[in-house]
Short mmCIF file of C-alpha atoms in Angstrom, two decimals:
data_model
loop_
_atom_site.label_atom_id
_atom_site.label_comp_id
_atom_site.label_asym_id
_atom_site.label_seq_id
_atom_site.Cartn_x
_atom_site.Cartn_y
_atom_site.Cartn_z
CA UNK A 1360 7.82 -7.45 20.79
CA UNK A 1361 4.80 -5.37 19.77
CA UNK A 1362 2.23 -4.75 22.55
CA UNK A 1363 -1.39 -5.20 21.56
CA UNK A 1364 -4.52 -3.88 22.71
CA UNK A 1365 -8.11 -5.01 22.39
CA UNK A 1366 -11.35 -3.36 21.34
CA UNK A 1367 -13.17 -1.79 24.30
CA UNK A 1368 -16.63 -3.14 24.84
CA UNK A 1369 -18.18 0.22 24.44
CA UNK A 1370 -16.50 0.86 20.93
CA UNK A 1371 -17.09 -2.70 19.66
CA UNK A 1372 -20.81 -2.46 20.69
CA UNK A 1373 -21.68 0.90 18.95
CA UNK A 1374 -23.31 0.84 15.57
CA UNK A 1375 -21.16 1.38 12.67
CA UNK A 1376 -22.86 4.57 11.56
CA UNK A 1377 -22.32 6.19 14.93
CA UNK A 1378 -18.61 5.48 14.74
CA UNK A 1379 -18.46 6.70 11.01
CA UNK A 1380 -20.26 9.93 12.14
CA UNK A 1381 -17.72 10.22 15.01
CA UNK A 1382 -14.81 9.95 12.83
CA UNK A 1383 -16.13 12.41 10.26
CA UNK A 1384 -16.68 14.88 13.18
CA UNK A 1385 -13.32 14.10 14.41
CA UNK A 1386 -11.81 15.05 11.01
CA UNK A 1387 -14.05 18.01 10.81
CA UNK A 1388 -15.42 16.93 7.39
CA UNK A 1389 -19.14 17.79 6.33
CA UNK A 1390 -21.33 15.07 5.09
CA UNK A 1391 -21.39 16.79 1.78
CA UNK A 1392 -17.60 16.81 1.55
CA UNK A 1393 -17.26 13.17 2.50
CA UNK A 1394 -20.08 12.05 0.15
CA UNK A 1395 -18.24 13.87 -2.69
CA UNK A 1396 -14.70 12.46 -1.92
CA UNK A 1397 -16.30 8.92 -1.49
CA UNK A 1398 -18.51 9.31 -4.68
CA UNK A 1399 -21.70 8.41 -2.79
CA UNK A 1400 -24.85 10.38 -2.24
CA UNK A 1401 -25.26 12.68 0.74
CA UNK A 1402 -28.68 10.93 1.22
CA UNK A 1403 -27.04 7.58 1.37
CA UNK A 1404 -24.39 8.66 3.73
CA UNK A 1405 -26.94 10.34 6.02
CA UNK A 1406 -28.78 6.94 6.06
CA UNK A 1407 -25.58 4.98 6.90
CA UNK A 1408 -24.84 7.34 9.84
CA UNK A 1409 -28.36 7.07 11.24
CA UNK A 1410 -28.46 3.55 10.93
CA UNK A 1411 -31.30 3.48 8.21
CA UNK A 1412 -29.15 1.92 5.91
CA UNK A 1413 -26.32 -1.01 6.47
CA UNK A 1414 -23.19 -0.35 4.30
CA UNK A 1415 -21.58 -2.91 2.32
CA UNK A 1416 -18.21 -4.05 3.44
CA UNK A 1417 -16.51 -2.22 0.40
CA UNK A 1418 -18.65 1.06 1.54
CA UNK A 1419 -17.12 0.59 5.10
CA UNK A 1420 -13.57 0.33 3.68
CA UNK A 1421 -14.03 3.21 1.37
CA UNK A 1422 -15.26 5.56 4.05
CA UNK A 1423 -12.53 4.55 6.46
CA UNK A 1424 -9.98 5.30 3.76
CA UNK A 1425 -11.47 8.75 2.97
CA UNK A 1426 -11.72 9.58 6.66
CA UNK A 1427 -8.01 8.41 7.02
CA UNK A 1428 -8.96 6.02 9.85
CA UNK A 1429 -5.98 3.98 11.19
CA UNK A 1430 -6.06 0.29 10.02
CA UNK A 1431 -6.65 -0.88 13.63
CA UNK A 1432 -9.76 1.37 13.70
CA UNK A 1433 -10.91 0.23 10.31
CA UNK A 1434 -11.15 -3.04 11.64
CA UNK A 1435 -13.35 -1.87 14.42
CA UNK A 1436 -15.72 -0.35 11.86
CA UNK A 1437 -16.09 -3.61 9.98
CA UNK A 1438 -16.65 -5.61 13.21
CA UNK A 1439 -19.29 -2.93 14.09
CA UNK A 1440 -20.99 -3.40 10.66
CA UNK A 1441 -20.94 -7.29 11.09
CA UNK A 1442 -18.11 -7.89 8.79
CA UNK A 1443 -14.73 -9.84 9.50
CA UNK A 1444 -11.73 -7.64 9.89
CA UNK A 1445 -9.74 -6.83 6.69
CA UNK A 1446 -6.29 -6.07 8.17
CA UNK A 1447 -4.08 -8.61 9.90
CA UNK A 1448 -1.84 -7.86 12.72
CA UNK A 1449 1.18 -9.87 12.60
CA UNK A 1450 4.01 -10.21 15.48
CA UNK A 1451 7.31 -8.85 14.24
CA UNK A 1452 8.65 -12.45 14.78
CA UNK A 1453 6.30 -13.95 12.21
CA UNK A 1454 7.84 -15.42 9.10
CA UNK A 1455 6.05 -12.90 6.72
CA UNK A 1456 7.67 -10.10 8.48
CA UNK A 1457 11.21 -11.04 7.63
CA UNK A 1458 11.77 -8.18 5.23
CA UNK A 1459 10.22 -5.61 7.71
CA UNK A 1460 12.63 -6.97 10.21
CA UNK A 1461 15.67 -6.73 7.90
CA UNK A 1462 14.69 -3.14 6.77
CA UNK A 1463 14.22 -1.95 10.33
CA UNK A 1464 17.43 -3.54 11.52
CA UNK A 1465 19.38 -2.11 8.52
CA UNK A 1466 18.05 1.36 9.36
CA UNK A 1467 18.93 1.10 12.95
CA UNK A 1468 22.60 -0.25 12.32
CA UNK A 1469 23.38 2.10 9.42
CA UNK A 1470 22.52 5.02 11.77
CA UNK A 1471 25.43 4.24 14.19
CA UNK A 1472 27.01 5.93 15.91
CA UNK A 1473 24.04 7.93 16.48
CA UNK A 1474 20.82 6.91 18.26
CA UNK A 1475 18.07 5.46 16.73
CA UNK A 1476 14.90 3.43 18.06
CA UNK A 1477 11.70 1.91 16.96
CA UNK A 1478 8.46 2.32 18.78
CA UNK A 1479 4.90 1.02 18.35
CA UNK A 1480 1.60 3.06 18.44
CA UNK A 1481 1.80 3.06 22.15
CA UNK A 1482 5.33 4.35 22.29
CA UNK A 1483 6.63 1.12 23.51
CA UNK A 1484 10.15 0.34 22.63
CA UNK A 1485 10.31 -2.37 19.89
CA UNK A 1486 14.29 -2.22 18.80
CA UNK A 1487 17.01 0.07 19.02
CA UNK A 1488 20.68 0.45 18.04
CA UNK A 1489 23.67 0.40 20.39
CA UNK A 1490 23.90 4.06 20.42
CA UNK A 1491 20.61 4.49 22.42
CA UNK A 1492 22.56 3.64 25.25
CA UNK A 1493 23.96 7.05 25.65
CA UNK A 1494 20.18 7.98 26.60
CA UNK A 1495 19.26 4.86 28.46
CA UNK A 1496 22.24 4.60 30.72
CA UNK A 1497 21.03 7.85 32.44
CA UNK A 1498 17.63 6.43 33.62
CA UNK A 1499 16.45 4.22 36.62
CA UNK A 1500 16.65 0.54 35.97
CA UNK A 1501 13.19 0.23 37.09
CA UNK A 1502 12.09 2.26 34.05
CA UNK A 1503 13.85 -0.34 31.76
CA UNK A 1504 11.51 -3.12 32.62
CA UNK A 1505 9.64 -4.41 29.63
CA UNK A 1506 7.58 -2.98 27.98
CA UNK A 1507 9.73 0.02 27.83
CA UNK A 1508 7.74 3.16 27.13
CA UNK A 1509 9.88 5.87 25.80
CA UNK A 1510 7.80 8.89 26.71
CA UNK A 1511 7.74 7.84 30.30
CA UNK A 1512 11.57 7.06 30.05
CA UNK A 1513 12.16 10.58 28.79
CA UNK A 1514 9.83 12.57 30.86
CA UNK A 1515 9.94 10.75 34.21
CA UNK A 1516 11.81 12.29 36.99
CA UNK A 1517 13.86 9.15 37.46
CA UNK A 1518 14.40 8.93 33.73
CA UNK A 1519 16.04 11.22 31.25
CA UNK A 1520 14.15 14.32 32.51
CA UNK A 1521 16.80 15.52 35.00
CA UNK A 1522 19.49 15.30 32.27
CA UNK A 1523 17.48 17.10 29.68
CA UNK A 1524 18.48 20.82 29.73
CA UNK A 1525 15.56 22.14 27.68
CA UNK A 1526 13.11 19.86 29.48
CA UNK A 1527 10.14 22.35 29.18
CA UNK A 1528 10.65 22.74 25.59
CA UNK A 1529 11.28 19.03 24.84
CA UNK A 1530 8.29 18.00 27.02
CA UNK A 1531 6.00 20.29 25.24
CA UNK A 1532 7.19 18.95 21.92
CA UNK A 1533 6.40 15.40 22.98
CA UNK A 1534 3.13 16.09 24.53
CA UNK A 1535 2.08 17.87 21.42
CA UNK A 1536 2.93 14.92 19.24
CA UNK A 1537 1.00 12.62 21.68
CA UNK A 1538 -2.06 15.00 21.58
CA UNK A 1539 -2.04 14.96 17.97
CA UNK A 1540 -1.80 11.08 18.03
CA UNK A 1541 -4.71 10.97 20.46
CA UNK A 1542 -6.89 13.24 18.16
CA UNK A 1543 -6.17 11.07 15.14
CA UNK A 1544 -6.70 7.76 16.74
CA UNK A 1545 -9.19 8.22 19.67
CA UNK A 1546 -6.98 5.42 21.40
CA UNK A 1547 -7.94 5.14 25.09
CA UNK A 1548 -4.39 3.58 25.91
CA UNK A 1549 -2.82 6.75 24.39
CA UNK A 1550 -5.38 8.86 26.25
CA UNK A 1551 -4.31 7.24 29.58
CA UNK A 1552 -0.77 7.65 28.67
CA UNK A 1553 -1.11 11.29 28.14
CA UNK A 1554 -2.96 11.78 31.33
CA UNK A 1555 -0.10 10.13 33.14
CA UNK A 1556 2.51 12.04 31.56
CA UNK A 1557 0.90 15.27 32.54
CA UNK A 1558 1.29 14.39 36.20
CA UNK A 1559 4.99 14.04 35.82
CA UNK A 1560 6.84 17.25 37.46
CA UNK A 1561 8.70 19.60 35.45
CA UNK A 1562 10.28 22.88 36.84
CA UNK A 1563 11.12 24.35 33.62
CA UNK A 1564 8.40 26.54 31.81
CA UNK A 1565 6.43 24.61 29.33
CA UNK A 1566 5.53 26.59 26.18
CA UNK A 1567 2.02 26.29 25.13
CA UNK A 1568 3.12 26.81 21.27
CA UNK A 1569 6.38 25.92 19.82
CA UNK A 1570 7.78 29.30 18.63
CA UNK A 1571 11.44 29.27 17.30
CA UNK A 1572 14.15 31.38 18.74
CA UNK A 1573 16.75 33.23 16.82
CA UNK A 1574 18.29 30.74 14.21
CA UNK A 1575 16.24 27.85 15.30
CA UNK A 1576 15.07 25.53 12.55
CA UNK A 1577 13.79 22.54 14.72
CA UNK A 1578 13.04 21.72 18.47
CA UNK A 1579 16.28 20.37 19.77
CA UNK A 1580 17.00 17.98 22.25
CA UNK A 1581 19.56 19.15 24.90
CA UNK A 1582 21.13 16.47 26.67
CA UNK A 1583 23.72 16.45 29.60
CA UNK A 1584 25.72 13.06 29.41
CA UNK A 1585 28.61 12.80 32.01
CA UNK A 1586 29.06 16.44 32.19
CA UNK A 1587 28.88 16.90 28.42
CA UNK A 1588 26.34 18.93 26.80
CA UNK A 1589 24.88 17.40 23.63
CA UNK A 1590 22.38 18.59 21.23
CA UNK A 1591 20.32 16.43 18.91
CA UNK A 1592 17.46 16.88 16.37
CA UNK A 1593 15.28 14.16 15.10
CA UNK A 1594 13.58 12.64 12.13
CA UNK A 1595 10.69 10.15 12.06
CA UNK A 1596 10.14 7.52 9.50
CA UNK A 1597 7.31 5.13 8.79
CA UNK A 1598 6.39 2.58 6.14
CA UNK A 1599 4.82 4.17 3.19
CA UNK A 1600 2.43 1.46 2.06
CA UNK A 1601 1.39 -0.62 5.02
CA UNK A 1602 -1.47 -3.14 4.73
CA UNK A 1603 -0.57 -4.86 8.21
CA UNK A 1604 -1.63 -3.26 11.40
CA UNK A 1605 1.93 -3.78 13.14
CA UNK A 1606 3.78 -2.43 10.04
CA UNK A 1607 1.53 0.61 9.85
CA UNK A 1608 2.13 1.53 13.58
CA UNK A 1609 5.87 1.20 13.66
CA UNK A 1610 7.60 4.49 13.92
CA UNK A 1611 11.49 4.80 13.58
CA UNK A 1612 13.14 8.04 15.24
CA UNK A 1613 16.61 8.77 14.34
CA UNK A 1614 18.67 11.35 16.26
CA UNK A 1615 21.24 13.25 14.61
CA UNK A 1616 23.99 15.53 16.17
CA UNK A 1617 23.09 19.25 15.97
CA UNK A 1618 26.64 20.51 16.23
CA UNK A 1619 30.28 19.18 15.61
CA UNK A 1620 30.94 18.69 19.28
CA UNK A 1621 28.06 16.34 19.75
CA UNK A 1622 29.10 14.43 16.66
CA UNK A 1623 32.53 14.11 17.65
CA UNK A 1624 31.48 12.90 21.12
CA UNK A 1625 29.02 10.26 19.77
CA UNK A 1626 31.93 8.74 17.54
CA UNK A 1627 34.26 8.78 20.56
CA UNK A 1628 31.48 7.24 22.79
CA UNK A 1629 31.01 4.51 20.27
CA UNK A 1630 34.70 3.76 19.68
CA UNK A 1631 35.41 3.26 23.38
CA UNK A 1632 32.14 1.48 24.21
CA UNK A 1633 30.17 2.10 27.42
CA UNK A 1634 32.10 2.78 30.46
#
C-alpha cells in the first residue's frame, strides 16, 4: 500500500509567489529564463513572485510544468494560490489503477529469477517478486514490519549492510540518489530519512564522488549470500506520462546478475526455493 503524507502547515500557509520563487531558486533558473520558457513577461512573473499579482490556475500549472515541480507539490502550489488540486492521488487498489497494477505485476514476474521491487516516493516497499527474498532473508524480521523502507533495510546494521561487501560504495550510491531526490522535491519526509540514514554506522570508506575503477561501467551491489559472493547491477523504471500522484511516484528497480556465477546461483536458488 502506498504511504501518503500531508502538506505541512508552514508550506501550505505560504504565498504561492514565495513558493514559486523558492522552486525557481532550487532549479537555479533566472526570472528571465523562466519567463521566456513559460511565454510570459518578466514583469508579470516578478509581480506573481512578490504577491503583487495573483496568478490564474493555468498560470500556476504552467509555471509548475516549466519548473519541473513534482505533481504532489504542484497541488500545493494550487492550494497556496486558492485553487483546488489538479492531480488525484489514487490508491493502488482503486479500480482505475487496474492497468497500473497489471503492468507492475507483469514487470516483476517477467524479471524472475532476478530480484525486482517497486517503491513509492519515500522508498517504502509497494511490491516485489519472489526473487527479492534472496536479499530480504538476510535481514532482521523487525525491519520487515510494514511499511518496509528499502533504504533502511539496506543500510541498517541489522539489515543487509553486514552482507554487502562494498558497503561504502553502495551506501554512497544510495545516499547520492536520495540527496538528489531531496533537492528535487524539498520533501521533509525524505530529508528526515536522509538524516536518519547518515547516523547508521559504516566501517567501509564512503567515497564522496563515484569514480569508476578499472573496467567499471556501473556501481555494483556485491552481496554475500550463504557464503556465496553475488554481484548485481540495477535499472530503474518509472511511468512515462503520469497524471496521478501515486503513478508518478512509483519506481521499479530491477536487479540483474553482473556475472555468470551470479546468474547461475539465482536460477538454482529459484529452482529449489527458499531453504
